[in-house]
Short mmCIF file of C-alpha atoms in Angstrom, two decimals:
data_model
loop_
_atom_site.label_atom_id
_atom_site.label_comp_id
_atom_site.label_asym_id
_atom_site.label_seq_id
_atom_site.Cartn_x
_atom_site.Cartn_y
_atom_site.Cartn_z
CA MET S 1 18.12 -71.54 -8.07
CA ASN S 2 14.65 -72.44 -9.57
CA LYS S 3 13.08 -70.04 -6.71
CA PHE S 4 15.68 -67.02 -7.05
CA TRP S 5 14.35 -66.74 -10.50
CA LYS S 6 10.92 -66.69 -9.22
CA ALA S 7 11.45 -64.23 -6.71
CA LEU S 8 13.06 -61.84 -9.41
CA GLY S 9 10.49 -62.17 -11.83
CA ILE S 10 7.93 -60.77 -9.21
CA ALA S 11 10.01 -58.55 -8.45
CA ALA S 12 10.34 -57.03 -11.63
CA LEU S 13 6.26 -57.40 -12.25
CA ALA S 14 6.14 -55.05 -9.07
CA ALA S 15 8.45 -52.74 -10.19
CA ALA S 16 7.18 -52.66 -13.86
CA VAL S 17 3.47 -53.18 -13.81
CA PRO S 18 1.59 -49.67 -13.27
CA VAL S 19 -0.82 -49.97 -10.63
CA ARG S 20 -2.01 -45.98 -10.81
CA TYR S 21 -1.98 -43.53 -13.57
CA LYS S 22 -2.26 -40.14 -12.75
CA LYS S 23 -2.44 -36.92 -16.04
CA ASP S 24 -2.10 -33.11 -14.99
CA GLU S 25 -4.17 -31.18 -17.85
CA ALA S 26 -2.18 -28.20 -17.72
CA THR S 27 1.43 -29.35 -18.36
CA GLY S 28 0.55 -32.89 -19.71
CA LYS S 29 2.91 -34.44 -17.24
CA LYS S 30 2.00 -38.01 -17.01
CA LYS S 31 2.82 -39.99 -14.06
CA TYR S 32 2.87 -43.83 -13.92
CA GLN S 33 3.35 -46.03 -10.63
CA SER S 34 3.84 -48.97 -9.59
CA LEU S 35 4.65 -50.62 -6.74
CA LEU S 36 7.90 -49.84 -6.35
CA LEU S 37 8.50 -46.97 -8.40
CA SER S 38 7.08 -44.53 -10.89
CA VAL S 39 7.99 -42.71 -13.97
CA ASP S 40 7.41 -39.31 -15.37
CA VAL S 41 6.70 -38.67 -18.71
CA THR S 42 7.01 -35.05 -19.51
CA PRO S 43 6.16 -33.27 -23.19
CA ASN S 44 9.15 -30.64 -24.16
CA GLU S 45 8.19 -27.28 -25.02
CA ASP S 46 8.72 -27.78 -28.62
CA SER S 47 6.12 -31.12 -28.31
CA GLN S 48 7.87 -33.38 -30.71
CA SER S 49 10.08 -34.79 -27.78
CA THR S 50 9.32 -36.36 -24.38
CA SER S 51 11.20 -35.93 -21.00
CA ILE S 52 10.91 -39.20 -18.87
CA GLY S 53 12.31 -39.56 -15.34
CA VAL S 54 12.34 -42.99 -13.27
CA ASN S 55 12.13 -42.47 -9.61
CA ILE S 56 12.90 -45.66 -7.55
CA GLY S 57 11.35 -45.87 -4.17
CA ASP S 58 8.31 -43.98 -5.41
CA GLY S 59 5.91 -46.41 -5.93
CA LEU S 60 2.79 -46.94 -3.89
CA LEU S 61 3.69 -49.58 -1.69
CA THR S 62 7.25 -47.26 -0.55
CA ASN S 63 4.85 -44.54 -0.27
CA ALA S 64 2.47 -45.99 2.32
CA VAL S 65 4.89 -47.40 4.08
CA SER S 66 7.03 -43.90 4.47
CA GLY S 67 3.85 -42.23 4.86
CA LEU S 68 2.88 -44.32 7.80
CA VAL S 69 6.41 -43.75 9.78
CA SER S 70 6.40 -40.30 9.32
CA SER S 71 2.76 -39.58 10.50
CA LYS S 72 3.28 -41.29 13.76
CA LYS S 73 6.33 -39.71 14.46
CA GLU S 74 4.67 -36.19 13.97
CA THR S 75 1.62 -36.59 15.67
CA VAL S 76 3.09 -36.01 18.92
CA HIS S 77 4.74 -32.63 17.88
CA PHE S 78 1.22 -30.86 16.61
CA ALA S 79 -0.99 -29.33 19.27
CA ASP S 80 -4.26 -27.75 18.56
CA ASP S 81 -4.16 -24.95 21.20
CA ASP S 82 -1.29 -24.92 23.64
CA PRO S 83 1.92 -24.23 22.42
CA GLU S 84 3.07 -26.21 25.68
CA ALA S 85 1.35 -29.07 24.61
CA ALA S 86 3.63 -30.07 22.12
CA VAL S 87 6.67 -30.56 24.08
CA VAL S 88 6.36 -34.55 24.94
CA PRO S 89 6.78 -35.15 28.54
CA ASP S 90 9.54 -37.73 29.66
CA VAL S 91 8.52 -41.37 30.57
CA ILE S 92 9.45 -40.97 33.71
CA ASP S 93 6.51 -38.34 34.21
CA PHE S 94 4.58 -40.35 32.98
CA ALA S 95 5.60 -43.70 35.38
CA GLN S 96 5.36 -41.02 38.34
CA ALA S 97 2.04 -39.59 37.81
CA ALA S 98 0.86 -43.36 37.36
CA ALA S 99 2.49 -44.16 40.54
CA GLU S 100 0.83 -41.41 42.33
CA GLN S 101 -2.44 -42.32 40.79
CA ALA S 102 -1.97 -45.86 42.17
CA GLN S 103 -1.32 -44.56 45.67
CA PHE S 104 -4.16 -42.49 45.71
CA ALA S 105 -6.42 -45.74 44.63
CA ASP S 106 -4.61 -47.69 47.76
CA ASP S 107 -5.38 -44.57 50.05
CA GLU S 108 -8.90 -44.85 49.29
CA ALA S 109 -9.40 -48.60 49.27
CA GLN S 110 -7.74 -48.54 52.70
CA ALA S 111 -10.28 -46.09 54.32
CA ALA S 112 -12.93 -47.47 52.61
CA ALA S 113 -11.96 -50.83 54.26
CA ASP S 114 -11.35 -49.35 57.27
CA GLU S 115 -14.74 -47.66 57.32
CA ALA S 116 -16.62 -51.46 56.43
CA GLN S 117 -14.48 -52.80 59.69
CA ALA S 118 -15.65 -49.85 61.92
CA ALA S 119 -19.13 -50.64 60.57
CA ALA S 120 -18.80 -54.72 61.10
CA ASP S 121 -17.40 -53.45 64.71
CA VAL S 122 -20.80 -51.72 65.40
CA ALA S 123 -23.09 -53.96 64.41
CA GLN S 124 -21.38 -56.46 66.33
CA GLU S 125 -21.74 -54.52 69.44
CA ALA S 126 -25.18 -53.85 68.42
CA VAL S 127 -26.15 -58.17 68.24
CA GLU S 128 -23.96 -58.74 71.44
CA GLU S 129 -26.23 -56.12 73.82
CA ALA S 130 -29.59 -57.43 72.18
CA GLN S 131 -28.37 -60.63 73.03
CA ALA S 132 -27.57 -59.58 76.13
CA ALA S 133 -30.85 -57.56 76.60
CA GLN S 134 -33.07 -60.95 75.68
CA GLU S 135 -31.19 -63.13 78.04
CA ALA S 136 -31.70 -60.67 80.72
CA GLY S 137 -35.01 -60.57 79.63
CA GLU S 138 -35.82 -63.96 80.15
CA GLU S 139 -34.68 -64.76 83.41
CA ASP S 140 -36.47 -61.64 84.74
CA PHE S 141 -39.98 -62.95 83.06
CA ASP S 142 -41.95 -64.62 86.26
CA PRO S 143 -44.85 -66.63 85.18
CA GLU S 144 -46.92 -66.31 87.98
CA MET S 145 -47.01 -62.51 88.09
#
């Protein structure tokens, strides 16, 4: 039970202690923001009384979280130049494009491997011809001449 009261006390402090203060000089409106809520103090026209408004969920912490979530959702809908760029393509299109790129890379790697094998075959034939020419040259060599 003691932990419950501690948690309740911390929540009350987060809700009640002002963290940010803003004042509008033109209207005289003051806004006190805590982590979880905000309080607006606006003087009435008769300057004798004030109007107080409490906004639950309009604190610094809740604004930061909601701003983060909404900015991530909205960024995909904006385009700088092309209006069609704002259209979000399906995930299938991305997967298909990735598969095509992978297939192209695989084809390129296979072509490079085939070229390397052909060059190795040509080099092997040249080595065999050189060995055959060397052996033929030693047999035909006559030291008495």
